[in-house]
mmCIF file of C-alpha atoms in Angstrom:
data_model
loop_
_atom_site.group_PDB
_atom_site.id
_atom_site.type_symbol
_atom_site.label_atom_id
_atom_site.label_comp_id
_atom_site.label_asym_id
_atom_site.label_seq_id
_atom_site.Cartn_x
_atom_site.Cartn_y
_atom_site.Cartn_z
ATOM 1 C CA UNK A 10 -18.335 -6.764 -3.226
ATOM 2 C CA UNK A 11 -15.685 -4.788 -3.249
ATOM 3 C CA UNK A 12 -12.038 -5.894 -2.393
ATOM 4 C CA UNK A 13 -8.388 -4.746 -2.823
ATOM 5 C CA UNK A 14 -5.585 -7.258 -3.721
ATOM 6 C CA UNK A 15 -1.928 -6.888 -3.024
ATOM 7 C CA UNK A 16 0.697 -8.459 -5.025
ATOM 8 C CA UNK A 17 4.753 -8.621 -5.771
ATOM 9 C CA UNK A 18 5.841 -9.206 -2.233
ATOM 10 C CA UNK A 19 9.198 -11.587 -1.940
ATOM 11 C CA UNK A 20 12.525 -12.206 -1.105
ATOM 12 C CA UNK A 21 15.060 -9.435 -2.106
ATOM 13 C CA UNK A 22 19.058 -8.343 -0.881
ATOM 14 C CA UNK A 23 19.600 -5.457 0.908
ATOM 15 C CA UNK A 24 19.952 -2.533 -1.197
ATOM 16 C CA UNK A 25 17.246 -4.316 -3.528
ATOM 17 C CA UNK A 26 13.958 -3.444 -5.538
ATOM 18 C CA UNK A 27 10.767 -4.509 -5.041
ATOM 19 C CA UNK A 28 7.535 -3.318 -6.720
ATOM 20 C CA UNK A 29 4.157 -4.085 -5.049
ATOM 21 C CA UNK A 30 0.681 -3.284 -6.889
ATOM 22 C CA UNK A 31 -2.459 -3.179 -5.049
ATOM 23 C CA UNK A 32 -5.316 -3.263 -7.392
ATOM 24 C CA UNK A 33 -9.138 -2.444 -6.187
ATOM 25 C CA UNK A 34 -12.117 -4.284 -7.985
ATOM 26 C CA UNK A 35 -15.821 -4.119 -7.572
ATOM 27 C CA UNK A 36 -18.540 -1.432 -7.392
ATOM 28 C CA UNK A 37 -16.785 1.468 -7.220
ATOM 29 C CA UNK A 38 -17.843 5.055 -7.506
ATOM 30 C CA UNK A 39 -14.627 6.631 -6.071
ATOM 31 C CA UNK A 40 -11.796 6.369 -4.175
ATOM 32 C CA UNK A 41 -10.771 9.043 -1.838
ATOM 33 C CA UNK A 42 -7.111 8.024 -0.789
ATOM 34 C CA UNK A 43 -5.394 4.888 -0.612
ATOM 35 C CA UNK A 44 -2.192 3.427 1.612
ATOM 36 C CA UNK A 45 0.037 1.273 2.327
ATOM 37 C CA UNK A 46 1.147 -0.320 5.958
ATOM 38 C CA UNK A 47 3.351 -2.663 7.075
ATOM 39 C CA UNK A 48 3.147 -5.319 10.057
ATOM 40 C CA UNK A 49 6.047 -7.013 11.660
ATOM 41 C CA UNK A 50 4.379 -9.971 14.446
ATOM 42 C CA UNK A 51 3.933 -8.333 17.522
ATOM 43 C CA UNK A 52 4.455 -5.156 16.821
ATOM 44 C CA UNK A 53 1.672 -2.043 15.756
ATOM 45 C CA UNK A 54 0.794 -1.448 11.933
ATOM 46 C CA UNK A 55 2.697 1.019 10.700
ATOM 47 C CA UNK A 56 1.207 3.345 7.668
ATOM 48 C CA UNK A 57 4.181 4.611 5.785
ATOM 49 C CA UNK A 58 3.025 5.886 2.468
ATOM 50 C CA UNK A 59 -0.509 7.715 1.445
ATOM 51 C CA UNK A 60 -1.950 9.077 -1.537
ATOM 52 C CA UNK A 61 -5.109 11.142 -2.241
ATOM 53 C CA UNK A 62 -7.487 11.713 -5.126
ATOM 54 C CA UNK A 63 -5.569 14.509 -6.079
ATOM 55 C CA UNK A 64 -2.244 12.763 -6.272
ATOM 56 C CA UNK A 65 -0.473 14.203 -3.376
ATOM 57 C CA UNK A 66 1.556 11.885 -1.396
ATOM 58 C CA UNK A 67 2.916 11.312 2.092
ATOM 59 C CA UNK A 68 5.403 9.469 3.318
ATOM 60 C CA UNK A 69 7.201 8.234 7.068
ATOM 61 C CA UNK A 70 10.589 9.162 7.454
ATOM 62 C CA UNK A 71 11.631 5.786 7.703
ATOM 63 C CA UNK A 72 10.984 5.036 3.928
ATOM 64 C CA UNK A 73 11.195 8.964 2.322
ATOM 65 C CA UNK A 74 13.517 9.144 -0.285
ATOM 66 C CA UNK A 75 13.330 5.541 -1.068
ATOM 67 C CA UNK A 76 9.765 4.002 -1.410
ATOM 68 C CA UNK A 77 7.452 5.445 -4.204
ATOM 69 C CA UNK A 78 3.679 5.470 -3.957
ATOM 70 C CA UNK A 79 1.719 6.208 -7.499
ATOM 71 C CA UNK A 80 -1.690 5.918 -8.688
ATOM 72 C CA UNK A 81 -3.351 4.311 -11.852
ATOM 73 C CA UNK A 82 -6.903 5.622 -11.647
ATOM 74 C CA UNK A 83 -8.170 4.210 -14.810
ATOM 75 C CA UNK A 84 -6.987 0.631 -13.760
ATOM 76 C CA UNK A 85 -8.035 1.124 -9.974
ATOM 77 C CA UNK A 86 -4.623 0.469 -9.191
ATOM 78 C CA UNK A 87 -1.687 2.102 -6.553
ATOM 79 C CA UNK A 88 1.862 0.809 -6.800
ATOM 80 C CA UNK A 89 4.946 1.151 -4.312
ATOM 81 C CA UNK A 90 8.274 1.517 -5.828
ATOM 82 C CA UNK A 91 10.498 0.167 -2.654
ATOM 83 C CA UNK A 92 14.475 1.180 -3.933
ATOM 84 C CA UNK A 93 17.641 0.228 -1.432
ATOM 85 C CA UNK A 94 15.698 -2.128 0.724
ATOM 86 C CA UNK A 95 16.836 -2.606 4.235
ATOM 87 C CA UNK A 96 16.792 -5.832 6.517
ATOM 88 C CA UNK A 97 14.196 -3.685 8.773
ATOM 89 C CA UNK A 98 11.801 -3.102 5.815
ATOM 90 C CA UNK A 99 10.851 -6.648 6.578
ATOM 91 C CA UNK A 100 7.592 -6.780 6.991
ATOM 92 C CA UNK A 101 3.677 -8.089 5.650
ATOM 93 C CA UNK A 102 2.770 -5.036 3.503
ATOM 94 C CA UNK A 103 -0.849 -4.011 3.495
ATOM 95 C CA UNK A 104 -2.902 -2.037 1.144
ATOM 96 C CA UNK A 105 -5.551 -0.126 2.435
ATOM 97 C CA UNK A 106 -8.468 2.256 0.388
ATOM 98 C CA UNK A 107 -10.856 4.710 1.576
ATOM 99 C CA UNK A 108 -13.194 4.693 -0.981
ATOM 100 C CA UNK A 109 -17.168 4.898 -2.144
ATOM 101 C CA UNK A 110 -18.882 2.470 -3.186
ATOM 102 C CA UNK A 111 -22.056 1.620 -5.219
ATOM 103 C CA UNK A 112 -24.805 1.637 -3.576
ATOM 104 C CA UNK A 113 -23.193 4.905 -2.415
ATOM 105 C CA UNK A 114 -21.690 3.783 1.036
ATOM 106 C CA UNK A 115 -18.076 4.417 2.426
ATOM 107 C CA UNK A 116 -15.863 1.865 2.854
ATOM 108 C CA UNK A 117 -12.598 0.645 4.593
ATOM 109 C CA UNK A 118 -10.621 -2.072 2.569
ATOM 110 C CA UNK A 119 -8.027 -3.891 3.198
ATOM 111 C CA UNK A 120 -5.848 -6.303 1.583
ATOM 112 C CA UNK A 121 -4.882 -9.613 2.341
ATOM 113 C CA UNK A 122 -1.418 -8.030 2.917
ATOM 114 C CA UNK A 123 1.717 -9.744 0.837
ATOM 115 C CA UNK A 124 5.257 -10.468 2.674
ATOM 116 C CA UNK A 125 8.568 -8.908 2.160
ATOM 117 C CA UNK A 126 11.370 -10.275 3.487
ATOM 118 C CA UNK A 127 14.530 -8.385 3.090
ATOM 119 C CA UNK A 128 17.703 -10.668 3.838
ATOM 120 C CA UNK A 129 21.065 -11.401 2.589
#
């Protein structure tokens, strides 16, 4: 089976840091991109940050210059560096991987998702 697990979610100030790691375990042969979303209740998921096997990035102009996507491929890992958090960053933050699997399928994972909460 193969899964993806966020973690590092919590309660932080406005114009806080936060660091989130999603980490992606199980039979895999490859993974093609990876990204993260964000849910606020009611409201659509939002992807804000992608990266690729090649290590090119994209981000929503709602978090450029501030958030921070990176990629561990030897650990099976992407982190988000979130700098000068804002009260409307609040949010359940989702990891998300396109990826192959063994036996060679493709797959769609998702994360349980982790909450930030962004409050003074």
């Amino acid at each position: 089976q193969v899964q993806v697990v966020e973690s590092g979610g919590g309660l932080v100030q406005p114009g806080g840091s936060l660091r989130l790691t999603c980490t992606a375990s199980g039979n895999i042969l490859a993974i093609n991109s990876m990204g993260w979303y964000r849910q606020v209740p009611g409201k659509q998921r939002e992807l804000f940050a992608t990266i690729t096997s090649s290590d090119s990035t994209n981000y929503a102009d709602s978090v450029k210059g501030r958030f921070t996507i990176s990629r561990d491929n030897a650990k099976n890992t992407i982190s988000l560096q979130m700098n000068n958090l804002k009260p409307e960053d609040t949010a359940v933050y989702y990891c998300n991987a396109d990826l192959i699997g063994s036996p060679w399928r493709y797959l769609d994972v998702w994360g349980q998702g982790t909450l930030v909460t962004v409050s003074s």
